[in-house]
mmCIF file of C-alpha atoms in Angstrom:
data_model
loop_
_atom_site.group_PDB
_atom_site.id
_atom_site.type_symbol
_atom_site.label_atom_id
_atom_site.label_comp_id
_atom_site.label_asym_id
_atom_site.label_seq_id
_atom_site.Cartn_x
_atom_site.Cartn_y
_atom_site.Cartn_z
ATOM 1 C CA MET A 5 -12.676 -44.763 -64.060
ATOM 2 C CA TYR A 6 -14.273 -43.008 -61.130
ATOM 3 C CA MET A 7 -16.446 -40.032 -61.965
ATOM 4 C CA PRO A 8 -15.944 -36.717 -60.162
ATOM 5 C CA ARG A 9 -18.675 -35.307 -57.981
ATOM 6 C CA THR A 10 -16.902 -32.304 -56.488
ATOM 7 C CA ALA A 11 -13.493 -31.593 -57.854
ATOM 8 C CA GLU A 12 -10.509 -29.322 -57.521
ATOM 9 C CA ARG A 13 -8.896 -29.380 -60.956
ATOM 10 C CA VAL A 14 -5.953 -27.671 -62.570
ATOM 11 C CA SER A 15 -6.406 -26.611 -66.184
ATOM 12 C CA ALA A 16 -4.679 -29.073 -68.509
ATOM 13 C CA SER A 17 -3.201 -26.143 -70.427
ATOM 14 C CA LYS A 18 -1.002 -25.409 -67.409
ATOM 15 C CA PHE A 19 0.778 -28.730 -67.793
ATOM 16 C CA PRO A 20 3.648 -29.314 -70.232
ATOM 17 C CA PRO A 21 2.696 -31.658 -73.150
ATOM 18 C CA LEU A 22 4.171 -34.752 -71.499
ATOM 19 C CA ALA A 23 2.360 -34.040 -68.235
ATOM 20 C CA ARG A 24 -0.940 -33.605 -70.076
ATOM 21 C CA ARG A 25 -0.548 -37.210 -71.233
ATOM 22 C CA GLY A 26 0.127 -38.373 -67.698
ATOM 23 C CA GLU A 27 3.819 -38.783 -68.394
ATOM 24 C CA VAL A 28 6.908 -37.039 -67.084
ATOM 25 C CA SER A 29 8.349 -33.608 -67.747
ATOM 26 C CA ARG A 30 10.855 -31.188 -66.254
ATOM 27 C CA SER A 31 9.878 -28.131 -64.265
ATOM 28 C CA VAL A 32 9.120 -25.185 -66.513
ATOM 29 C CA GLY A 33 11.511 -22.257 -66.311
ATOM 30 C CA ARG A 34 14.500 -24.161 -64.896
ATOM 31 C CA SER A 35 17.639 -25.376 -66.618
ATOM 32 C CA PRO A 36 17.638 -29.049 -67.726
ATOM 33 C CA GLN A 37 20.490 -29.728 -65.318
ATOM 34 C CA SER A 38 18.747 -28.437 -62.197
ATOM 35 C CA ALA A 39 15.078 -29.060 -62.962
ATOM 36 C CA PRO A 40 13.728 -32.218 -61.292
ATOM 37 C CA LEU A 41 11.688 -34.658 -63.339
ATOM 38 C CA MET A 42 8.014 -34.106 -62.562
ATOM 39 C CA ARG A 43 5.018 -36.401 -62.922
ATOM 40 C CA LYS A 44 1.296 -35.683 -62.834
ATOM 41 C CA TYR A 45 -0.396 -37.362 -59.868
ATOM 42 C CA ALA A 46 -4.108 -37.531 -59.111
ATOM 43 C CA ALA A 47 -5.893 -38.050 -55.803
ATOM 44 C CA ALA A 48 -9.547 -38.479 -54.901
ATOM 45 C CA CYS A 49 -11.008 -38.650 -51.412
ATOM 46 C CA LEU A 50 -14.244 -38.371 -49.486
ATOM 47 C CA SER A 51 -15.020 -34.756 -48.649
ATOM 48 C CA GLU A 52 -16.658 -33.538 -45.442
ATOM 49 C CA ASP A 53 -20.049 -33.205 -47.126
ATOM 50 C CA GLY A 54 -19.948 -36.830 -48.264
ATOM 51 C CA GLY A 55 -19.036 -36.051 -51.860
ATOM 52 C CA ILE A 56 -15.792 -36.771 -53.660
ATOM 53 C CA SER A 57 -12.987 -34.227 -53.873
ATOM 54 C CA GLU A 58 -10.380 -34.616 -56.627
ATOM 55 C CA MET A 59 -7.103 -32.954 -57.519
ATOM 56 C CA GLU A 60 -4.298 -33.295 -60.049
ATOM 57 C CA ARG A 61 -0.862 -31.821 -59.424
ATOM 58 C CA LEU A 62 2.682 -32.068 -60.692
ATOM 59 C CA ALA A 63 5.155 -33.468 -58.178
ATOM 60 C CA PRO A 64 8.626 -35.061 -58.315
ATOM 61 C CA ALA A 65 8.867 -38.384 -60.125
ATOM 62 C CA THR A 66 10.665 -39.966 -57.198
ATOM 63 C CA PRO A 67 10.031 -43.169 -55.183
ATOM 64 C CA ASP A 68 8.684 -41.333 -52.121
ATOM 65 C CA PHE A 69 5.836 -39.909 -54.221
ATOM 66 C CA GLU A 70 5.363 -42.817 -56.623
ATOM 67 C CA GLN A 71 4.890 -45.449 -53.918
ATOM 68 C CA ALA A 72 1.871 -43.501 -52.640
ATOM 69 C CA PHE A 73 0.184 -43.537 -56.051
ATOM 70 C CA SER A 74 1.046 -46.941 -57.470
ATOM 71 C CA ALA A 75 0.321 -50.456 -56.267
ATOM 72 C CA PHE A 76 -2.334 -51.912 -58.572
ATOM 73 C CA THR A 77 -2.650 -51.818 -62.335
ATOM 74 C CA HIS A 78 -5.981 -50.614 -63.669
ATOM 75 C CA SER A 79 -7.343 -54.133 -64.325
ATOM 76 C CA THR A 80 -6.587 -55.580 -60.874
ATOM 77 C CA GLN A 81 -9.685 -57.097 -59.283
ATOM 78 C CA ILE A 82 -10.240 -55.806 -55.730
ATOM 79 C CA TYR A 83 -12.559 -58.005 -53.682
ATOM 80 C CA ALA A 84 -15.719 -56.369 -52.308
ATOM 81 C CA PRO A 85 -18.892 -57.642 -50.597
ATOM 82 C CA GLY A 86 -20.860 -57.381 -53.848
ATOM 83 C CA GLY A 87 -18.147 -58.957 -55.979
ATOM 84 C CA PRO A 88 -14.746 -57.896 -57.367
ATOM 85 C CA ILE A 89 -14.285 -54.282 -58.490
ATOM 86 C CA GLN A 90 -11.648 -53.356 -61.039
ATOM 87 C CA ALA A 91 -9.076 -50.999 -59.516
ATOM 88 C CA SER A 92 -9.809 -48.315 -62.111
ATOM 89 C CA ASP A 93 -13.508 -48.411 -61.164
ATOM 90 C CA LEU A 94 -13.033 -47.897 -57.422
ATOM 91 C CA ILE A 95 -14.233 -44.595 -55.987
ATOM 92 C CA PRO A 96 -13.880 -43.176 -52.470
ATOM 93 C CA GLY A 97 -16.716 -44.489 -50.361
ATOM 94 C CA ASP A 98 -16.656 -47.994 -51.843
ATOM 95 C CA VAL A 99 -16.520 -50.842 -49.332
ATOM 96 C CA VAL A 100 -13.965 -53.611 -49.900
ATOM 97 C CA THR A 101 -13.387 -56.982 -48.269
ATOM 98 C CA THR A 102 -10.050 -57.350 -46.487
ATOM 99 C CA ALA A 103 -7.890 -60.447 -46.202
ATOM 100 C CA SER A 104 -9.237 -60.980 -42.669
ATOM 101 C CA GLY A 105 -12.814 -61.030 -43.969
ATOM 102 C CA GLN A 106 -13.736 -57.609 -42.567
ATOM 103 C CA GLU A 107 -15.247 -54.748 -44.530
ATOM 104 C CA ARG A 108 -13.411 -51.444 -44.855
ATOM 105 C CA ARG A 109 -14.282 -48.226 -46.653
ATOM 106 C CA VAL A 110 -12.031 -46.649 -49.265
ATOM 107 C CA VAL A 111 -11.329 -43.056 -48.177
ATOM 108 C CA TRP A 112 -8.542 -42.064 -50.610
ATOM 109 C CA ILE A 113 -7.370 -43.185 -54.041
ATOM 110 C CA GLY A 114 -4.083 -42.096 -55.603
ATOM 111 C CA SER A 115 -3.197 -42.673 -59.243
ATOM 112 C CA MET A 116 -0.456 -42.018 -61.778
ATOM 113 C CA THR A 117 0.538 -43.192 -65.235
ATOM 114 C CA GLY A 118 3.781 -45.083 -65.707
ATOM 115 C CA VAL A 119 5.364 -44.822 -69.134
ATOM 116 C CA PRO A 120 7.880 -47.091 -70.890
ATOM 117 C CA THR A 121 11.449 -45.878 -70.623
ATOM 118 C CA MET A 122 13.212 -47.962 -73.279
ATOM 119 C CA GLU A 123 13.383 -45.077 -75.734
ATOM 120 C CA GLN A 124 13.510 -42.308 -73.101
ATOM 121 C CA PRO A 125 16.385 -43.232 -70.754
ATOM 122 C CA GLU A 126 16.231 -39.837 -69.036
ATOM 123 C CA LEU A 127 12.880 -40.756 -67.483
ATOM 124 C CA PRO A 128 12.601 -42.609 -64.165
ATOM 125 C CA ASN A 129 12.981 -46.347 -64.551
ATOM 126 C CA PHE A 130 9.479 -47.845 -64.702
ATOM 127 C CA LYS A 131 9.044 -51.554 -63.994
ATOM 128 C CA LEU A 132 6.224 -53.790 -62.863
ATOM 129 C CA VAL A 133 6.124 -57.145 -61.085
ATOM 130 C CA ARG A 134 4.092 -60.046 -62.422
ATOM 131 C CA ILE A 135 3.073 -62.742 -59.935
ATOM 132 C CA SER A 136 1.940 -65.988 -61.537
ATOM 133 C CA ALA A 137 -1.340 -67.624 -60.548
ATOM 134 C CA ASP A 138 -1.269 -69.777 -57.389
ATOM 135 C CA THR A 139 2.280 -68.685 -56.457
ATOM 136 C CA PHE A 140 1.352 -68.467 -52.759
ATOM 137 C CA GLY A 141 -1.280 -71.202 -52.762
ATOM 138 C CA LEU A 142 -4.564 -71.924 -54.508
ATOM 139 C CA ASP A 143 -6.025 -68.687 -55.940
ATOM 140 C CA ARG A 144 -3.258 -66.610 -54.318
ATOM 141 C CA PRO A 145 -3.361 -64.903 -56.728
ATOM 142 C CA MET A 146 -6.271 -66.065 -58.848
ATOM 143 C CA GLY A 147 -4.790 -65.587 -62.293
ATOM 144 C CA ASP A 148 -1.616 -63.630 -62.997
ATOM 145 C CA LEU A 149 -1.345 -60.401 -61.010
ATOM 146 C CA THR A 150 0.688 -57.339 -61.991
ATOM 147 C CA LEU A 151 1.705 -54.880 -59.279
ATOM 148 C CA ALA A 152 4.076 -51.992 -58.728
ATOM 149 C CA PRO A 153 7.404 -53.134 -57.200
ATOM 150 C CA SER A 154 6.623 -51.094 -54.056
ATOM 151 C CA ALA A 155 3.277 -52.839 -53.457
ATOM 152 C CA VAL A 156 3.455 -54.641 -50.101
ATOM 153 C CA ILE A 157 2.182 -58.201 -50.313
ATOM 154 C CA SER A 158 1.483 -60.637 -47.507
ATOM 155 C CA ALA A 159 3.344 -63.853 -48.184
ATOM 156 C CA GLY A 160 3.221 -66.352 -45.387
ATOM 157 C CA TYR A 161 4.050 -64.695 -42.080
ATOM 158 C CA GLU A 162 5.650 -61.518 -43.428
ATOM 159 C CA ASP A 163 4.873 -58.434 -45.451
ATOM 160 C CA ILE A 164 7.373 -57.635 -48.169
ATOM 161 C CA SER A 165 7.439 -55.473 -51.277
ATOM 162 C CA ALA A 166 6.598 -57.276 -54.491
ATOM 163 C CA GLY A 167 9.874 -56.181 -56.051
ATOM 164 C CA ASP A 168 11.865 -57.794 -53.255
ATOM 165 C CA ARG A 169 10.133 -61.131 -53.870
ATOM 166 C CA ALA A 170 11.029 -61.251 -57.564
ATOM 167 C CA ASP A 171 12.777 -64.544 -58.323
ATOM 168 C CA GLY A 172 12.751 -64.551 -62.114
ATOM 169 C CA ASP A 173 10.433 -67.555 -62.117
ATOM 170 C CA SER A 174 6.937 -67.251 -60.635
ATOM 171 C CA ILE A 175 7.533 -63.595 -59.670
ATOM 172 C CA CYS A 176 9.157 -61.604 -62.459
ATOM 173 C CA GLN A 177 9.990 -57.966 -63.035
ATOM 174 C CA LEU A 178 8.960 -56.687 -66.431
ATOM 175 C CA MET A 179 9.269 -53.566 -68.532
ATOM 176 C CA PRO A 180 5.851 -52.489 -69.866
ATOM 177 C CA GLN A 181 5.626 -51.781 -73.585
ATOM 178 C CA SER A 182 2.947 -49.116 -73.236
ATOM 179 C CA SER A 183 1.662 -46.649 -70.643
ATOM 180 C CA VAL A 184 0.046 -48.210 -67.579
ATOM 181 C CA ARG A 185 -2.378 -46.489 -65.220
ATOM 182 C CA MET A 186 -1.570 -47.311 -61.585
ATOM 183 C CA PHE A 187 -3.631 -46.928 -58.409
ATOM 184 C CA HIS A 188 -3.286 -47.137 -54.644
ATOM 185 C CA VAL A 189 -5.950 -46.949 -51.934
ATOM 186 C CA MET A 190 -6.194 -45.797 -48.338
ATOM 187 C CA LEU A 191 -8.867 -47.353 -46.135
ATOM 188 C CA ASP A 192 -10.637 -46.031 -43.050
ATOM 189 C CA ARG A 193 -8.340 -48.396 -41.143
ATOM 190 C CA PRO A 194 -5.102 -49.960 -42.441
ATOM 191 C CA ALA A 195 -5.696 -53.453 -43.788
ATOM 192 C CA HIS A 196 -4.802 -55.844 -46.581
ATOM 193 C CA VAL A 197 -7.137 -55.761 -49.551
ATOM 194 C CA LEU A 198 -7.518 -58.832 -51.733
ATOM 195 C CA ALA A 199 -6.072 -58.121 -55.177
ATOM 196 C CA ASN A 200 -6.915 -61.061 -57.445
ATOM 197 C CA GLY A 201 -7.105 -62.991 -54.170
ATOM 198 C CA LEU A 202 -3.643 -61.996 -52.908
ATOM 199 C CA PRO A 203 -3.427 -59.811 -49.747
ATOM 200 C CA VAL A 204 -1.869 -56.427 -50.559
ATOM 201 C CA ALA A 205 -1.451 -53.724 -47.917
ATOM 202 C CA SER A 206 -3.494 -50.548 -48.230
ATOM 203 C CA TYR A 207 -1.503 -47.332 -48.315
ATOM 204 C CA VAL A 208 -0.533 -45.713 -45.023
ATOM 205 C CA PRO A 209 1.634 -42.548 -45.154
ATOM 206 C CA ASN A 210 4.894 -42.915 -43.253
ATOM 207 C CA THR A 211 4.782 -39.837 -41.050
ATOM 208 C CA ARG A 212 8.364 -40.195 -39.839
ATOM 209 C CA PHE A 213 9.582 -40.334 -43.416
ATOM 210 C CA VAL A 214 7.494 -37.289 -44.337
ATOM 211 C CA GLU A 215 9.046 -35.370 -41.455
ATOM 212 C CA THR A 216 12.469 -35.774 -43.101
ATOM 213 C CA MET A 217 11.310 -33.896 -46.212
ATOM 214 C CA GLY A 218 12.135 -30.250 -46.732
ATOM 215 C CA PRO A 219 9.300 -27.780 -46.073
ATOM 216 C CA ASN A 220 8.288 -27.301 -49.718
ATOM 217 C CA ARG A 221 8.401 -30.999 -50.560
ATOM 218 C CA LYS A 222 6.490 -31.866 -47.393
ATOM 219 C CA ALA A 223 3.807 -29.266 -48.114
ATOM 220 C CA LEU A 224 3.369 -30.614 -51.643
ATOM 221 C CA PHE A 225 3.154 -34.231 -50.506
ATOM 222 C CA THR A 226 0.722 -33.607 -47.671
ATOM 223 C CA SER A 227 -1.501 -31.484 -49.932
ATOM 224 C CA PHE A 228 -2.661 -34.681 -51.623
ATOM 225 C CA PHE A 229 -4.167 -35.765 -48.288
ATOM 226 C CA GLU A 230 -5.451 -32.423 -47.007
ATOM 227 C CA ASN A 231 -9.116 -33.423 -47.355
ATOM 228 C CA THR A 232 -8.668 -36.684 -45.459
ATOM 229 C CA SER A 233 -8.713 -37.292 -41.718
ATOM 230 C CA PHE A 234 -5.083 -38.428 -41.741
ATOM 231 C CA ASN A 235 -3.019 -36.212 -39.434
ATOM 232 C CA PHE A 236 0.639 -35.879 -40.410
ATOM 233 C CA ALA A 237 1.305 -34.144 -37.103
ATOM 234 C CA GLU A 238 0.836 -37.468 -35.316
ATOM 235 C CA VAL A 239 4.367 -38.836 -35.498
#
């Protein structure tokens, strides 16, 4: 796990018990019928002074938030000039090797914990996608690779979400039996990182989609990127 250098943290006591475990809870003080399911998300980015700024906040457990914080499982190997780095060990400022062979710097890392839903059907459905070794050619991926369904992979001449490529054979959706820590990364320029050798798109916020959010939801979402150079006003 990356270690904080400068951090903006919220006291764990302010989170409901489920949220303190990285799971899902309902908003405090609202009726069960009207309260949205909330998840704890974490973000870390390079600060202006060259350090690392971190935050943890509760936000809706909905696809628009989750796709920003989940692509790679914690054990995914991300290729870098000095050798592969496990996704859970990446920190802002690390340099990774892209599918085109260029080097790009990690400027933002989002993370969340997905929890099994078999015994808690009221929670958001949590699935993963397993891609068997060599599905897209030799060492693409190198060994089995598990991604979030929303992770965008480069397969041939097109980019497509991993979930949309599931065929029940070499690419299968699965229900995890235990909690899984998930990560996503933003680079100084959009590119495809090599995850176990398979090109996977770095995260790029969809500004037009963000503009469709209500003011409170938009403010909450953009707050996770407030210490980055990304400008949501550029639509």
